[in-house]
Structure formats: C-alpha cells, structure tokens
Amino acid sequence: MQLGRIYLLRHGQTCWAVSGQHTGRTDVPLTDVGRQQAKDAGARIRAAHPEPFDAVFTSPLVRARETAHLAGFDALAWDDVMEWDYGRAEGHTRAQISEVLGRPWNIWMDGPRAVPEQFGGDGVEVLQNGQQVDVHRGSGESIDEVFDRASRVAERLQQYSLDGKDVLVVAHSHILRLVAMAWVGLDPEDGRRFELETAHYIVLSEHKGQPVIERWSA
C-alpha cells in the first residue's frame, strides 16, 4: 500500500501577523490580504493534490477556520492543533518583551513564563478594523507542553499515512512547525530554524522508510 501524504497549511494573514504581536489563542480574523491568500493557497494545494483529501482538519480558531473555508475545504475542528498558548506574551511583540527584560527574548528558547508579570492579565484589545477581541494572558504552555501536543498530532497523522490516507490540516505557524519536528524526530527548539509564511503549506511523507519533510512553505 502506498503511504499517504500529510499537508499542513498555515492560515492567511492577520493584522497581528503584520505587527508581529504574538497570536496564540486570541481569535483574530483574517485581513483582506489574508482572505485572498487563503483562496490562492487552496488553488495551489489543489494543483499539487487534485484528488479529494481523505480527511481535512482545522484549528477551531477563526483565522484557521476561515482559511480552510476560503481555500475550499470542509474541515473538522481539532483542538490539538490550536496555536501555542503564549500566556503573558499574547498580544505583545518580541521587541516589547525584550525591552522590559533588558535582554533578547525568544519564545522558542525562553518560553512564555519568562515574560515579566506586568505583561499578564486578561483584557480587551481593539484591532485595526475596530473589532474588539478578548485576550487571555495566563501562564501559557512551555515548549515541552506544546511539543507533547504536537507529538500526539504527529502520531495520529502517521497512522493516517500508514493507512494510505492523505490528510490536510489547517492551523498555525508554531504548532505546525512543531508537528513537522515531531514527524522527523527533531528537537522542538529546531522549529525556530524553519520559517513558514502565512497561507503556505508543508508536505510530510516518507522516503525509503524514513519520515521526511517533502515540501516546505510551498
């Protein structure tokens, strides 16, 4: 039996993606650019994979659900592919956090719990389009915690592949990179070395019995 391929699509552009604000669990919608990106991504995926997928999943967050819909796919929500819970980093930029810490801060190496407590607390943010969004800033997930979740996702996707099924997952930059790291057996911190642009996708497969990343940011 031919093994199945796994497609991992990042959602389209949001205003926080443009501003560099950490967007974990906050339900920030796509921009007009992001909506067009989603449509274009759907066309690229169908050109590469013209047959229907055996299963399509999406993060339940609105930016992923909207991307899946605009790309032309009916998707089931899957909580495990929600984005990393950034905790006190949510809605803040790396530069803002680094300035207060007095040193460079990196989510991959430091995690959300190194973010100063003054950045914590729930609130409401007003987006550039005037929409208000609720922002939760708790303790967040450590990289080990989110990688455990990504590993569960990778294990389930590996079973689909072994069954010869092709699957599409629409989700977010960090969680998808961590799923890819789990697929090929790399450390979670290695995910920081791979950039995944908005509305671009990864293909995971196997070659000669070895899990591989077949395409990246296509």
PDB file of C-alpha atoms in Angstrom:
ATOM      1  CA  MET A   1       0.000   0.000   0.000  1.00  0.00           C
ATOM      2  CA  GLN A   2       1.238   3.464  -0.877  1.00  0.00           C
ATOM      3  CA  LEU A   3       1.692   5.655   2.180  1.00  0.00           C
ATOM      4  CA  GLY A   4      -0.411   8.780   2.474  1.00  0.00           C
ATOM      5  CA  ARG A   5       0.854  12.350   2.451  1.00  0.00           C
ATOM      6  CA  ILE A   6       0.138  14.972   5.093  1.00  0.00           C
ATOM      7  CA  TYR A   7      -0.398  18.632   4.118  1.00  0.00           C
ATOM      8  CA  LEU A   8      -0.057  21.298   6.826  1.00  0.00           C
ATOM      9  CA  LEU A   9      -1.406  24.732   5.826  1.00  0.00           C
ATOM     10  CA  ARG A  10      -0.820  27.873   7.864  1.00  0.00           C
ATOM     11  CA  HIS A  11      -3.706  30.337   7.977  1.00  0.00           C
ATOM     12  CA  GLY A  12      -3.676  33.574   5.995  1.00  0.00           C
ATOM     13  CA  GLN A  13      -2.503  36.984   7.132  1.00  0.00           C
ATOM     14  CA  THR A  14      -3.951  38.675  10.231  1.00  0.00           C
ATOM     15  CA  CYS A  15      -3.271  42.207  11.469  1.00  0.00           C
ATOM     16  CA  TRP A  16      -1.248  40.783  14.380  1.00  0.00           C
ATOM     17  CA  ALA A  17       0.840  38.720  11.968  1.00  0.00           C
ATOM     18  CA  VAL A  18       1.732  42.006  10.255  1.00  0.00           C
ATOM     19  CA  SER A  19       2.506  43.827  13.519  1.00  0.00           C
ATOM     20  CA  GLY A  20       4.482  40.934  14.990  1.00  0.00           C
ATOM     21  CA  GLN A  21       2.190  40.517  18.003  1.00  0.00           C
ATOM     22  CA  HIS A  22       2.120  37.002  19.405  1.00  0.00           C
ATOM     23  CA  THR A  23      -1.196  35.455  18.391  1.00  0.00           C
ATOM     24  CA  GLY A  24      -1.914  32.249  20.239  1.00  0.00           C
ATOM     25  CA  ARG A  25      -5.472  31.707  21.418  1.00  0.00           C
ATOM     26  CA  THR A  26      -6.849  35.193  20.660  1.00  0.00           C
ATOM     27  CA  ASP A  27      -9.478  34.960  17.914  1.00  0.00           C
ATOM     28  CA  VAL A  28      -8.018  37.451  15.449  1.00  0.00           C
ATOM     29  CA  PRO A  29      -9.669  37.252  11.989  1.00  0.00           C
ATOM     30  CA  LEU A  30      -8.004  37.360   8.600  1.00  0.00           C
ATOM     31  CA  THR A  31      -7.292  40.640   6.854  1.00  0.00           C
ATOM     32  CA  ASP A  32      -8.478  41.233   3.293  1.00  0.00           C
ATOM     33  CA  VAL A  33      -4.987  40.176   2.194  1.00  0.00           C
ATOM     34  CA  GLY A  34      -5.278  37.047   4.327  1.00  0.00           C
ATOM     35  CA  ARG A  35      -8.605  36.104   2.765  1.00  0.00           C
ATOM     36  CA  GLN A  36      -7.131  36.345  -0.718  1.00  0.00           C
ATOM     37  CA  GLN A  37      -4.088  34.396   0.434  1.00  0.00           C
ATOM     38  CA  ALA A  38      -6.397  31.625   1.634  1.00  0.00           C
ATOM     39  CA  LYS A  39      -8.107  31.391  -1.746  1.00  0.00           C
ATOM     40  CA  ASP A  40      -4.747  31.332  -3.523  1.00  0.00           C
ATOM     41  CA  ALA A  41      -3.455  28.646  -1.154  1.00  0.00           C
ATOM     42  CA  GLY A  42      -6.451  26.472  -1.937  1.00  0.00           C
ATOM     43  CA  ALA A  43      -5.703  26.747  -5.648  1.00  0.00           C
ATOM     44  CA  ARG A  44      -2.033  25.831  -5.097  1.00  0.00           C
ATOM     45  CA  ILE A  45      -2.927  22.827  -2.970  1.00  0.00           C
ATOM     46  CA  ARG A  46      -5.491  21.526  -5.469  1.00  0.00           C
ATOM     47  CA  ALA A  47      -2.926  21.910  -8.256  1.00  0.00           C
ATOM     48  CA  ALA A  48      -0.474  19.789  -6.249  1.00  0.00           C
ATOM     49  CA  HIS A  49      -3.156  17.403  -4.929  1.00  0.00           C
ATOM     50  CA  PRO A  50      -6.132  17.320  -7.321  1.00  0.00           C
ATOM     51  CA  GLU A  51      -7.833  14.350  -5.616  1.00  0.00           C
ATOM     52  CA  PRO A  52     -10.036  14.985  -2.567  1.00  0.00           C
ATOM     53  CA  PHE A  53      -8.295  14.562   0.780  1.00  0.00           C
ATOM     54  CA  ASP A  54      -9.340  11.604   2.898  1.00  0.00           C
ATOM     55  CA  ALA A  55      -9.658  13.911   5.905  1.00  0.00           C
ATOM     56  CA  VAL A  56      -9.405  17.663   6.494  1.00  0.00           C
ATOM     57  CA  PHE A  57      -8.932  19.196   9.940  1.00  0.00           C
ATOM     58  CA  THR A  58      -8.691  22.759  11.195  1.00  0.00           C
ATOM     59  CA  SER A  59      -7.844  24.550  14.377  1.00  0.00           C
ATOM     60  CA  PRO A  60     -11.105  25.839  15.883  1.00  0.00           C
ATOM     61  CA  LEU A  61      -9.725  29.397  15.935  1.00  0.00           C
ATOM     62  CA  VAL A  62     -11.423  31.716  13.447  1.00  0.00           C
ATOM     63  CA  ARG A  63      -8.342  32.559  11.356  1.00  0.00           C
ATOM     64  CA  ALA A  64      -7.771  28.865  10.617  1.00  0.00           C
ATOM     65  CA  ARG A  65     -11.449  28.019  10.060  1.00  0.00           C
ATOM     66  CA  GLU A  66     -11.832  30.958   7.698  1.00  0.00           C
ATOM     67  CA  THR A  67      -8.702  29.933   5.804  1.00  0.00           C
ATOM     68  CA  ALA A  68      -9.971  26.373   5.362  1.00  0.00           C
ATOM     69  CA  HIS A  69     -13.358  27.619   4.132  1.00  0.00           C
ATOM     70  CA  LEU A  70     -11.942  30.178   1.700  1.00  0.00           C
ATOM     71  CA  ALA A  71      -9.427  27.623   0.418  1.00  0.00           C
ATOM     72  CA  GLY A  72     -12.402  25.449  -0.485  1.00  0.00           C
ATOM     73  CA  PHE A  73     -12.210  22.679   2.113  1.00  0.00           C
ATOM     74  CA  ASP A  74     -14.811  21.352   4.550  1.00  0.00           C
ATOM     75  CA  ALA A  75     -12.859  20.781   7.745  1.00  0.00           C
ATOM     76  CA  LEU A  76     -13.471  19.224  11.143  1.00  0.00           C
ATOM     77  CA  ALA A  77     -12.254  21.156  14.190  1.00  0.00           C
ATOM     78  CA  TRP A  78      -9.322  19.598  16.071  1.00  0.00           C
ATOM     79  CA  ASP A  79      -8.433  21.218  19.388  1.00  0.00           C
ATOM     80  CA  ASP A  80      -4.923  19.739  19.461  1.00  0.00           C
ATOM     81  CA  VAL A  81      -3.837  21.898  16.512  1.00  0.00           C
ATOM     82  CA  MET A  82      -4.658  25.210  18.192  1.00  0.00           C
ATOM     83  CA  GLU A  83      -1.681  27.534  18.366  1.00  0.00           C
ATOM     84  CA  TRP A  84       0.825  27.575  21.223  1.00  0.00           C
ATOM     85  CA  ASP A  85      -0.666  29.233  24.311  1.00  0.00           C
ATOM     86  CA  TYR A  86       1.716  32.192  24.664  1.00  0.00           C
ATOM     87  CA  GLY A  87       0.495  33.192  28.100  1.00  0.00           C
ATOM     88  CA  ARG A  88       1.736  36.658  29.099  1.00  0.00           C
ATOM     89  CA  ALA A  89       3.331  37.098  25.660  1.00  0.00           C
ATOM     90  CA  GLU A  90      -0.099  37.096  23.994  1.00  0.00           C
ATOM     91  CA  GLY A  91      -0.691  40.281  22.006  1.00  0.00           C
ATOM     92  CA  HIS A  92       2.834  41.578  22.647  1.00  0.00           C
ATOM     93  CA  THR A  93       5.819  41.747  20.342  1.00  0.00           C
ATOM     94  CA  ARG A  94       9.211  40.233  20.931  1.00  0.00           C
ATOM     95  CA  ALA A  95      10.727  43.736  20.998  1.00  0.00           C
ATOM     96  CA  GLN A  96       8.354  44.895  23.762  1.00  0.00           C
ATOM     97  CA  ILE A  97       9.169  41.910  25.950  1.00  0.00           C
ATOM     98  CA  SER A  98      12.911  42.133  25.302  1.00  0.00           C
ATOM     99  CA  GLU A  99      12.951  45.822  26.226  1.00  0.00           C
ATOM    100  CA  VAL A 100      11.434  45.175  29.651  1.00  0.00           C
ATOM    101  CA  LEU A 101      13.606  42.112  30.288  1.00  0.00           C
ATOM    102  CA  GLY A 102      16.723  44.039  29.306  1.00  0.00           C
ATOM    103  CA  ARG A 103      17.861  41.221  27.027  1.00  0.00           C
ATOM    104  CA  PRO A 104      16.679  39.491  23.860  1.00  0.00           C
ATOM    105  CA  TRP A 105      13.688  37.209  24.486  1.00  0.00           C
ATOM    106  CA  ASN A 106      12.730  34.319  22.215  1.00  0.00           C
ATOM    107  CA  ILE A 107       9.602  32.174  22.606  1.00  0.00           C
ATOM    108  CA  TRP A 108      11.440  29.061  21.426  1.00  0.00           C
ATOM    109  CA  MET A 109      14.288  29.342  23.925  1.00  0.00           C
ATOM    110  CA  ASP A 110      12.750  31.239  26.849  1.00  0.00           C
ATOM    111  CA  GLY A 111       9.081  30.319  26.698  1.00  0.00           C
ATOM    112  CA  PRO A 112       6.116  32.412  27.869  1.00  0.00           C
ATOM    113  CA  ARG A 113       6.838  32.005  31.565  1.00  0.00           C
ATOM    114  CA  ALA A 114       9.965  34.158  31.268  1.00  0.00           C
ATOM    115  CA  VAL A 115       7.762  37.096  30.223  1.00  0.00           C
ATOM    116  CA  PRO A 116       7.539  39.706  33.030  1.00  0.00           C
ATOM    117  CA  GLU A 117       4.392  39.505  35.147  1.00  0.00           C
ATOM    118  CA  GLN A 118       3.485  43.087  34.239  1.00  0.00           C
ATOM    119  CA  PHE A 119       2.510  41.793  30.777  1.00  0.00           C
ATOM    120  CA  GLY A 120      -0.081  39.437  32.278  1.00  0.00           C
ATOM    121  CA  GLY A 121      -3.772  39.881  32.897  1.00  0.00           C
ATOM    122  CA  ASP A 122      -6.825  39.414  30.725  1.00  0.00           C
ATOM    123  CA  GLY A 123      -8.180  42.287  28.699  1.00  0.00           C
ATOM    124  CA  VAL A 124      -9.811  43.511  25.525  1.00  0.00           C
ATOM    125  CA  GLU A 125      -7.809  44.691  22.524  1.00  0.00           C
ATOM    126  CA  VAL A 126      -9.129  46.803  19.665  1.00  0.00           C
ATOM    127  CA  LEU A 127      -7.904  45.655  16.260  1.00  0.00           C
ATOM    128  CA  GLN A 128      -7.075  47.958  13.364  1.00  0.00           C
ATOM    129  CA  ASN A 129     -10.516  47.338  11.862  1.00  0.00           C
ATOM    130  CA  GLY A 130     -12.188  48.451  15.095  1.00  0.00           C
ATOM    131  CA  GLN A 131     -13.146  44.934  16.187  1.00  0.00           C
ATOM    132  CA  GLN A 132     -12.716  44.126  19.866  1.00  0.00           C
ATOM    133  CA  VAL A 133     -11.152  40.789  20.846  1.00  0.00           C
ATOM    134  CA  ASP A 134     -10.794  39.156  24.247  1.00  0.00           C
ATOM    135  CA  VAL A 135      -7.189  38.423  25.227  1.00  0.00           C
ATOM    136  CA  HIS A 136      -6.280  35.871  27.891  1.00  0.00           C
ATOM    137  CA  ARG A 137      -2.781  36.025  29.372  1.00  0.00           C
ATOM    138  CA  GLY A 138      -2.292  33.150  31.816  1.00  0.00           C
ATOM    139  CA  SER A 139       0.819  31.101  32.464  1.00  0.00           C
ATOM    140  CA  GLY A 140       0.863  29.709  28.929  1.00  0.00           C
ATOM    141  CA  GLU A 141       2.443  26.486  27.669  1.00  0.00           C
ATOM    142  CA  SER A 142       6.101  25.563  27.981  1.00  0.00           C
ATOM    143  CA  ILE A 143       7.757  24.325  24.803  1.00  0.00           C
ATOM    144  CA  ASP A 144       7.711  20.792  26.224  1.00  0.00           C
ATOM    145  CA  GLU A 145       3.974  21.007  26.863  1.00  0.00           C
ATOM    146  CA  VAL A 146       3.131  22.248  23.397  1.00  0.00           C
ATOM    147  CA  PHE A 147       5.531  19.713  21.849  1.00  0.00           C
ATOM    148  CA  ASP A 148       3.733  16.905  23.682  1.00  0.00           C
ATOM    149  CA  ARG A 149       0.557  18.097  21.989  1.00  0.00           C
ATOM    150  CA  ALA A 150       2.284  18.371  18.604  1.00  0.00           C
ATOM    151  CA  SER A 151       3.660  14.856  19.034  1.00  0.00           C
ATOM    152  CA  ARG A 152       0.153  13.500  19.616  1.00  0.00           C
ATOM    153  CA  VAL A 153      -0.911  15.186  16.399  1.00  0.00           C
ATOM    154  CA  ALA A 154       2.060  13.735  14.513  1.00  0.00           C
ATOM    155  CA  GLU A 155       1.306  10.236  15.819  1.00  0.00           C
ATOM    156  CA  ARG A 156      -2.295  10.440  14.648  1.00  0.00           C
ATOM    157  CA  LEU A 157      -1.221  11.764  11.254  1.00  0.00           C
ATOM    158  CA  GLN A 158       1.362   8.985  10.933  1.00  0.00           C
ATOM    159  CA  GLN A 159      -1.421   6.452  11.400  1.00  0.00           C
ATOM    160  CA  TYR A 160      -3.420   8.091   8.616  1.00  0.00           C
ATOM    161  CA  SER A 161      -0.336   7.913   6.415  1.00  0.00           C
ATOM    162  CA  LEU A 162       0.245   4.228   7.241  1.00  0.00           C
ATOM    163  CA  ASP A 163      -3.373   3.592   6.244  1.00  0.00           C
ATOM    164  CA  GLY A 164      -2.649   5.197   2.863  1.00  0.00           C
ATOM    165  CA  LYS A 165      -4.750   8.276   3.565  1.00  0.00           C
ATOM    166  CA  ASP A 166      -3.911  11.843   2.541  1.00  0.00           C
ATOM    167  CA  VAL A 167      -4.781  14.485   5.124  1.00  0.00           C
ATOM    168  CA  LEU A 168      -4.877  18.297   5.189  1.00  0.00           C
ATOM    169  CA  VAL A 169      -4.525  20.225   8.456  1.00  0.00           C
ATOM    170  CA  VAL A 170      -5.143  23.998   8.566  1.00  0.00           C
ATOM    171  CA  ALA A 171      -3.621  25.621  11.632  1.00  0.00           C
ATOM    172  CA  HIS A 172      -0.864  27.964  12.820  1.00  0.00           C
ATOM    173  CA  SER A 173       2.827  28.669  12.378  1.00  0.00           C
ATOM    174  CA  HIS A 174       4.320  27.393  15.631  1.00  0.00           C
ATOM    175  CA  ILE A 175       2.142  24.327  16.144  1.00  0.00           C
ATOM    176  CA  LEU A 176       2.622  23.215  12.539  1.00  0.00           C
ATOM    177  CA  ARG A 177       6.379  23.622  12.748  1.00  0.00           C
ATOM    178  CA  LEU A 178       6.363  21.572  15.943  1.00  0.00           C
ATOM    179  CA  VAL A 179       4.278  18.848  14.288  1.00  0.00           C
ATOM    180  CA  ALA A 180       6.853  18.735  11.500  1.00  0.00           C
ATOM    181  CA  MET A 181       9.698  18.480  14.030  1.00  0.00           C
ATOM    182  CA  ALA A 182       7.916  15.595  15.753  1.00  0.00           C
ATOM    183  CA  TRP A 183       7.328  13.888  12.385  1.00  0.00           C
ATOM    184  CA  VAL A 184      11.047  13.765  11.542  1.00  0.00           C
ATOM    185  CA  GLY A 185      12.371  13.334  15.093  1.00  0.00           C
ATOM    186  CA  LEU A 186      13.996  16.743  15.560  1.00  0.00           C
ATOM    187  CA  ASP A 187      14.092  18.644  18.844  1.00  0.00           C
ATOM    188  CA  PRO A 188      11.256  21.148  19.351  1.00  0.00           C
ATOM    189  CA  GLU A 189      13.695  24.084  19.512  1.00  0.00           C
ATOM    190  CA  ASP A 190      14.763  23.271  15.944  1.00  0.00           C
ATOM    191  CA  GLY A 191      11.411  24.611  14.788  1.00  0.00           C
ATOM    192  CA  ARG A 192      12.747  28.142  15.113  1.00  0.00           C
ATOM    193  CA  ARG A 193      15.075  27.475  12.171  1.00  0.00           C
ATOM    194  CA  PHE A 194      12.191  26.918   9.737  1.00  0.00           C
ATOM    195  CA  GLU A 195      10.096  29.856   8.566  1.00  0.00           C
ATOM    196  CA  LEU A 196       6.504  29.156   7.497  1.00  0.00           C
ATOM    197  CA  GLU A 197       4.839  32.063   5.721  1.00  0.00           C
ATOM    198  CA  THR A 198       1.147  32.859   6.044  1.00  0.00           C
ATOM    199  CA  ALA A 199      -1.050  30.712   3.775  1.00  0.00           C
ATOM    200  CA  HIS A 200       1.848  28.433   2.824  1.00  0.00           C
ATOM    201  CA  TYR A 201       1.986  24.713   3.400  1.00  0.00           C
ATOM    202  CA  ILE A 202       4.252  21.822   4.359  1.00  0.00           C
ATOM    203  CA  VAL A 203       4.088  18.283   2.983  1.00  0.00           C
ATOM    204  CA  LEU A 204       5.102  15.417   5.255  1.00  0.00           C
ATOM    205  CA  SER A 205       5.697  11.956   3.841  1.00  0.00           C
ATOM    206  CA  GLU A 206       8.115   9.030   4.000  1.00  0.00           C
ATOM    207  CA  HIS A 207      11.029   8.041   1.795  1.00  0.00           C
ATOM    208  CA  LYS A 208      12.620   4.584   1.997  1.00  0.00           C
ATOM    209  CA  GLY A 209      11.074   4.012   5.407  1.00  0.00           C
ATOM    210  CA  GLN A 210      12.210   7.360   6.774  1.00  0.00           C
ATOM    211  CA  PRO A 211       9.765  10.141   7.738  1.00  0.00           C
ATOM    212  CA  VAL A 212      10.676  13.235   5.711  1.00  0.00           C
ATOM    213  CA  ILE A 213       9.626  16.796   5.056  1.00  0.00           C
ATOM    214  CA  GLU A 214       8.852  16.619   1.349  1.00  0.00           C
ATOM    215  CA  ARG A 215       7.999  20.286   0.809  1.00  0.00           C
ATOM    216  CA  TRP A 216       8.296  23.377   2.981  1.00  0.00           C
ATOM    217  CA  SER A 217       6.424  26.685   2.740  1.00  0.00           C
ATOM    218  CA  ALA A 218       5.058  25.865  -0.711  1.00  0.00           C
TER     219      ALA A 218
END
